[in-house]
XYZ file of C-alpha atoms in Angstrom:
403
model
C 15.343 -60.223 -76.476
C 14.691 -57.653 -73.867
C 10.710 -58.606 -74.535
C 11.718 -62.054 -73.460
C 13.655 -60.204 -70.594
C 10.764 -58.545 -69.519
C 8.779 -61.705 -69.390
C 11.190 -63.933 -67.793
C 10.768 -60.951 -64.879
C 7.267 -60.755 -64.983
C 6.625 -64.491 -64.887
C 9.254 -65.285 -62.214
C 7.161 -62.938 -60.123
C 5.054 -64.315 -60.085
C 5.774 -67.403 -58.352
C 6.807 -66.930 -54.541
C 9.434 -68.693 -53.571
C 8.376 -71.668 -51.662
C 7.980 -71.131 -47.573
C 11.239 -73.364 -45.612
C 9.895 -76.505 -44.388
C 13.050 -76.958 -41.926
C 10.919 -76.671 -37.848
C 14.950 -74.879 -36.721
C 14.911 -72.909 -39.602
C 11.954 -71.548 -38.954
C 11.976 -71.587 -35.231
C 15.028 -69.493 -35.699
C 13.120 -66.899 -38.042
C 10.381 -66.681 -35.393
C 12.815 -66.122 -32.435
C 14.040 -63.058 -35.168
C 10.674 -62.214 -35.135
C 9.933 -57.857 -33.660
C 9.601 -58.131 -30.024
C 5.861 -56.930 -30.687
C 2.401 -57.765 -29.237
C 1.399 -58.635 -32.864
C 4.047 -59.980 -34.423
C 4.213 -63.539 -32.619
C 0.446 -64.483 -33.026
C 0.528 -62.769 -36.755
C 2.779 -65.653 -37.286
C 0.683 -68.383 -36.468
C -2.346 -67.649 -37.948
C -0.764 -68.397 -41.053
C -1.007 -71.911 -40.510
C -1.276 -74.816 -37.589
C 1.743 -75.938 -37.981
C 3.711 -72.103 -37.459
C 0.812 -71.853 -35.218
C 2.174 -74.941 -32.808
C 6.380 -73.650 -33.272
C 5.247 -70.364 -31.664
C 3.310 -71.235 -28.920
C 5.018 -73.922 -28.355
C 6.333 -72.676 -24.298
C 9.575 -73.794 -25.483
C 10.172 -71.648 -27.741
C 8.404 -68.301 -25.997
C 11.678 -68.793 -23.472
C 14.034 -68.824 -26.212
C 12.057 -65.900 -27.887
C 12.521 -63.783 -24.501
C 15.342 -64.628 -23.797
C 16.888 -63.684 -27.076
C 15.070 -60.334 -26.807
C 16.183 -59.705 -23.514
C 19.648 -59.888 -24.088
C 20.067 -57.616 -27.721
C 22.153 -54.935 -26.631
C 19.659 -52.037 -24.963
C 16.697 -53.857 -25.723
C 13.872 -53.743 -23.735
C 10.180 -55.215 -23.311
C 7.086 -53.132 -25.224
C 5.968 -51.396 -22.476
C 2.027 -52.893 -23.067
C -0.185 -50.674 -21.071
C -0.552 -50.968 -16.809
C -2.653 -52.373 -14.546
C -4.390 -50.835 -11.528
C -6.225 -52.209 -8.693
C -10.177 -53.374 -9.186
C -13.013 -53.529 -6.302
C -11.604 -56.487 -5.669
C -7.659 -56.502 -4.543
C -6.874 -57.729 -7.850
C -5.648 -56.335 -11.103
C -7.348 -54.894 -14.164
C -5.042 -54.503 -17.633
C -6.029 -50.529 -19.168
C -4.116 -51.776 -23.257
C -2.178 -48.170 -23.751
C -1.028 -48.826 -27.663
C -1.910 -47.958 -30.927
C -3.056 -51.144 -32.932
C -1.876 -53.979 -34.369
C -0.143 -53.741 -31.312
C -2.775 -53.000 -28.395
C -3.305 -55.570 -26.094
C -7.201 -56.556 -25.388
C -7.492 -55.387 -21.487
C -9.592 -59.020 -21.292
C -6.492 -61.034 -22.437
C -4.438 -60.158 -19.141
C -7.088 -61.222 -16.905
C -6.750 -62.379 -13.708
C -9.809 -64.745 -11.845
C -11.861 -62.777 -8.770
C -10.503 -63.849 -5.163
C -12.687 -65.878 -3.090
C -15.749 -64.304 -1.511
C -14.910 -62.131 1.920
C -10.992 -61.946 1.014
C -9.470 -58.468 1.395
C -6.749 -58.567 -1.290
C -3.720 -55.949 -1.959
C -2.609 -55.351 -5.734
C 0.795 -54.194 -5.021
C 2.701 -53.751 -8.388
C 5.094 -55.495 -11.195
C 8.178 -56.161 -11.452
C 9.986 -58.223 -13.965
C 6.769 -58.836 -15.783
C 5.109 -60.740 -12.326
C 2.510 -59.221 -10.632
C 2.937 -59.441 -6.643
C -0.593 -59.340 -4.354
C -0.931 -59.494 -1.124
C -4.578 -62.305 -0.194
C -4.442 -59.941 4.206
C -7.368 -63.249 4.942
C -5.950 -66.146 3.724
C -2.562 -64.891 5.065
C -0.211 -65.848 1.496
C 1.194 -63.318 -1.973
C 0.676 -64.033 -4.861
C 3.322 -64.326 -7.325
C 0.884 -63.897 -10.939
C 3.107 -63.658 -14.644
C -0.495 -62.660 -17.046
C 1.487 -63.552 -20.222
C 1.701 -67.012 -18.950
C -1.099 -67.167 -16.545
C 0.876 -69.300 -14.492
C 0.978 -68.618 -10.670
C 3.094 -69.343 -7.669
C 1.413 -68.695 -3.749
C 4.187 -68.427 -0.898
C 2.802 -68.539 3.056
C 3.917 -65.198 4.917
C 4.372 -66.080 8.609
C 2.220 -65.227 10.797
C 3.838 -64.516 13.852
C 5.818 -61.834 11.734
C 2.846 -60.210 10.152
C 0.033 -61.491 11.607
C -3.388 -59.249 11.009
C -4.478 -59.771 14.505
C -2.587 -56.975 15.799
C -2.269 -53.483 13.263
C 0.994 -53.531 14.743
C 1.870 -56.476 12.480
C 0.104 -56.100 9.528
C 1.988 -56.394 5.818
C 2.373 -52.737 5.230
C 4.073 -53.406 2.087
C 5.585 -55.499 -0.990
C 8.057 -56.052 -3.375
C 9.678 -59.606 -5.708
C 12.820 -59.848 -7.098
C 13.030 -62.055 -9.527
C 16.307 -64.099 -10.880
C 18.035 -63.082 -14.261
C 17.165 -66.499 -14.866
C 13.727 -65.491 -15.373
C 15.331 -63.480 -18.293
C 17.554 -66.304 -20.165
C 15.028 -69.358 -20.789
C 14.492 -70.055 -16.938
C 11.197 -70.456 -16.957
C 9.245 -68.303 -14.994
C 8.572 -68.165 -11.136
C 11.312 -70.933 -10.693
C 13.594 -68.413 -8.475
C 12.536 -64.663 -7.638
C 12.553 -63.200 -3.657
C 9.758 -61.079 -1.719
C 10.140 -58.843 0.541
C 7.689 -57.677 3.102
C 7.768 -54.630 5.174
C 5.255 -53.230 8.001
C 6.131 -50.270 10.320
C 4.358 -49.017 13.718
C 2.400 -46.084 13.752
C 4.025 -43.731 13.755
C 1.680 -40.948 15.135
C 0.783 -42.975 18.568
C 4.086 -44.855 18.897
C 6.944 -43.039 21.234
C 10.231 -44.209 18.803
C 8.154 -46.598 15.491
C 10.500 -48.693 13.158
C 9.740 -50.124 10.043
C 10.717 -54.379 9.568
C 10.794 -56.731 7.173
C 11.822 -60.114 6.565
C 13.400 -61.658 2.993
C 11.353 -64.478 1.824
C 13.795 -66.259 -1.359
C 11.911 -69.244 -3.042
C 15.561 -71.509 -3.975
C 15.322 -72.005 0.120
C 12.094 -71.224 0.517
C 12.824 -70.268 4.300
C 11.957 -66.300 4.789
C 14.838 -64.642 6.517
C 14.949 -62.732 10.193
C 13.041 -59.548 10.863
C 15.559 -56.431 10.372
C 14.020 -52.771 11.790
C 15.184 -48.929 11.211
C 13.045 -46.135 12.967
C 11.376 -43.881 10.500
C 9.737 -40.958 10.962
C 6.939 -41.071 8.861
C 3.956 -43.318 7.533
C 5.122 -45.705 5.178
C 2.315 -45.132 1.846
C 0.765 -48.043 1.050
C -0.282 -49.780 -1.989
C 2.552 -47.942 -3.637
C 4.909 -50.251 -5.688
C 8.644 -50.391 -4.903
C 11.176 -48.885 -6.230
C 14.809 -50.669 -8.025
C 18.292 -48.606 -7.397
C 21.147 -50.839 -8.288
C 21.128 -53.692 -5.488
C 18.395 -51.444 -2.834
C 14.440 -51.299 -2.841
C 12.496 -48.005 -2.667
C 9.524 -46.956 -0.253
C 8.080 -43.406 0.017
C 7.660 -42.262 4.168
C 5.292 -39.322 3.401
C 2.321 -37.991 6.118
C 2.861 -35.566 9.213
C 5.007 -33.057 7.738
C 8.049 -34.960 7.781
C 8.780 -36.984 3.988
C 11.127 -39.484 4.182
C 12.627 -42.982 1.911
C 12.941 -46.451 3.708
C 15.584 -47.960 1.884
C 16.478 -52.081 1.716
C 19.708 -52.501 0.373
C 20.162 -56.470 -0.459
C 23.625 -56.777 -0.958
C 24.025 -55.611 2.683
C 21.173 -56.998 4.375
C 19.809 -53.353 6.234
C 16.936 -51.297 6.180
C 17.612 -47.032 6.793
C 15.917 -44.103 6.423
C 17.098 -41.360 4.419
C 16.205 -37.922 4.218
C 14.042 -36.158 1.015
C 14.946 -33.281 -0.821
C 14.763 -29.413 1.559
C 13.280 -27.216 -0.612
C 11.111 -24.041 -1.715
C 8.549 -26.172 -4.070
C 8.436 -28.604 -1.788
C 4.942 -28.738 -0.308
C 2.486 -31.243 1.720
C 0.575 -30.983 -1.762
C 3.288 -31.937 -3.955
C 3.487 -35.236 -5.608
C 6.222 -37.804 -5.344
C 8.222 -40.483 -7.084
C 10.988 -41.795 -6.104
C 12.961 -42.820 -9.681
C 16.882 -44.220 -10.242
C 19.106 -41.960 -11.740
C 21.840 -42.575 -13.958
C 24.229 -45.152 -13.015
C 22.160 -46.130 -10.907
C 21.513 -43.408 -8.431
C 18.075 -42.743 -6.551
C 16.186 -40.226 -7.696
C 12.653 -38.439 -6.669
C 10.756 -37.110 -9.183
C 8.179 -33.499 -7.644
C 5.252 -32.280 -9.492
C 3.943 -28.977 -7.980
C 1.147 -27.915 -10.049
C 2.843 -27.874 -13.676
C 6.231 -27.169 -12.428
C 8.719 -31.172 -11.523
C 11.476 -30.953 -10.528
C 13.537 -34.346 -10.784
C 16.358 -35.049 -7.851
C 19.646 -37.312 -7.617
C 20.964 -38.323 -4.765
C 24.390 -39.166 -3.725
C 26.178 -40.589 -0.662
C 27.414 -38.053 1.667
C 30.331 -37.688 3.943
C 27.796 -37.652 6.714
C 26.092 -41.357 6.028
C 23.244 -39.616 4.687
C 22.214 -38.167 1.124
C 22.947 -35.739 -0.456
C 19.850 -34.569 -2.694
C 20.767 -32.216 -5.933
C 17.968 -30.325 -8.296
C 19.215 -32.085 -11.893
C 16.451 -30.584 -14.609
C 12.783 -28.543 -14.080
C 10.642 -29.512 -16.196
C 7.660 -26.928 -17.384
C 4.908 -29.488 -18.398
C 2.751 -26.923 -19.937
C 5.344 -25.927 -22.032
C 6.367 -30.563 -23.057
C 3.595 -31.238 -22.995
C -0.120 -30.485 -25.411
C -2.311 -29.379 -22.841
C -5.621 -27.070 -23.735
C -5.068 -23.203 -22.862
C -6.624 -23.391 -20.002
C -5.974 -26.052 -17.131
C -6.164 -26.471 -13.433
C -3.064 -26.858 -11.751
C -4.485 -28.039 -9.403
C -5.436 -31.259 -10.783
C -1.855 -32.476 -11.279
C -1.067 -36.090 -10.339
C 1.684 -38.696 -11.108
C 0.234 -41.739 -11.196
C 3.088 -44.274 -11.690
C 6.462 -44.789 -12.745
C 7.773 -47.844 -14.854
C 11.180 -48.581 -13.684
C 12.343 -50.141 -16.510
C 11.811 -47.773 -18.917
C 12.212 -44.811 -17.138
C 8.478 -43.793 -17.819
C 6.896 -41.360 -15.614
C 2.605 -41.682 -16.121
C 1.378 -38.562 -14.873
C -2.156 -36.095 -15.632
C -3.161 -32.102 -15.227
C -5.953 -31.479 -15.228
C -7.395 -35.385 -16.117
C -5.660 -35.792 -18.879
C -2.972 -38.016 -18.579
C 0.291 -38.153 -20.228
C 3.459 -41.124 -20.442
C 6.789 -39.280 -19.669
C 10.280 -41.338 -21.010
C 12.390 -39.346 -18.848
C 15.734 -39.499 -21.288
C 14.175 -38.048 -23.989
C 10.951 -36.557 -23.215
C 9.484 -37.657 -25.250
C 5.502 -37.826 -24.655
C 2.232 -39.852 -25.500
C -1.303 -37.852 -24.667
C -2.953 -41.323 -23.407
C -6.727 -40.355 -22.867
C -9.133 -37.561 -20.415
C -9.866 -39.000 -17.146
C -11.488 -38.701 -13.654
C -10.194 -40.706 -11.673
C -6.922 -41.103 -9.832
C -5.866 -43.994 -9.319
C -2.158 -45.524 -9.090
C -1.230 -46.734 -12.318
C 1.463 -50.357 -11.940
C 2.798 -50.159 -15.912
C 3.943 -53.457 -17.087
C 5.593 -55.153 -20.144
C 6.953 -57.471 -21.852
C 8.211 -59.312 -24.664
C 5.400 -61.691 -26.507
C 1.759 -62.709 -25.837
C 0.953 -66.581 -26.616
C 1.205 -67.136 -29.951
C -1.905 -69.048 -30.424
C -3.713 -68.428 -33.285
C -7.363 -67.747 -30.660
C -4.510 -64.723 -29.533
C -3.817 -64.115 -32.302
C -6.998 -63.451 -34.442
C -7.787 -61.688 -31.203
C -5.235 -59.076 -31.304
C -6.142 -58.727 -35.408
C -9.919 -58.388 -35.123
C -9.193 -55.455 -32.800
C -7.113 -54.011 -35.190
């Protein structure tokens, strides 16, 4: 009897259960796959039918909305972009196989010859590129490959006058972008320019907000500033405010655009003996949507938190000091003068730093780090997160063949 049962068990295990034959059921199963880059491509390679299901744009939007709606679910950090020689974003993957996305998968056609472009970073999975020559802003979704252009008001931001040039910009997307709405349906763009702090007796910063739902640019608003706006350094979204770093000529501050109040203001930066002209600064968000600032001086990183004070300013408190030579896997002999902050992932609270040409990511909540690579270049890194890439067979094969 036992032998008979054993034969039955062996016989049963040799016949796999049939695959579901209902498309709706299959979609519900695929919807619950882990939001890793390899998940949908692997499913797409099973058969043509599965490939069609997981590459359907409507399903991909559902997949993104499903995982975005899960508690504390963040899209994976796929890698980062840097500005190439044309001013367009070039992708570098950082995930390990099989989730490593090929650089060519997230690419954008170079601009026309002679066009002067500036890459201004990412938010909500969308890139923002300013074409200074043709007076427009391009929004680009690397996953979908879709683009949308917005004309820049030349009366306010005209490159024929250096004082009227666009110095920086920021993008905001409606929550519907993560709730199943097609990308680029609802967004806002903020353009910023400044006077020349060095030559102007009363320099100001100016900005205007474009709302895609109305197709209209808002009125210019302004505030006095005491330091130059760092060009091409992405804004950081802290609560309901967009923040840019102001630094130079012996002064440091933060330009804050309050979206709820539609107001622009400069606030002070912390003052400390360890913050010098050689320190590297990065705006952060802190707990409870508070304003933060990372200060890197050699191998010492300070994390400051700013809170509104009774004097209508910001009071800063030192929250943590991190000795990177004790945290990171560094060589015994390093050159502390080569300490850089390359970028910040505001969604995951992850900072990119390099010490003596070794590049690391540091999750500032957990203090977990990853050694990425060694490089002699010191560009700005623009971290990129996305829940998935297209589930087509070609893309799946491209990923799996590189594992």
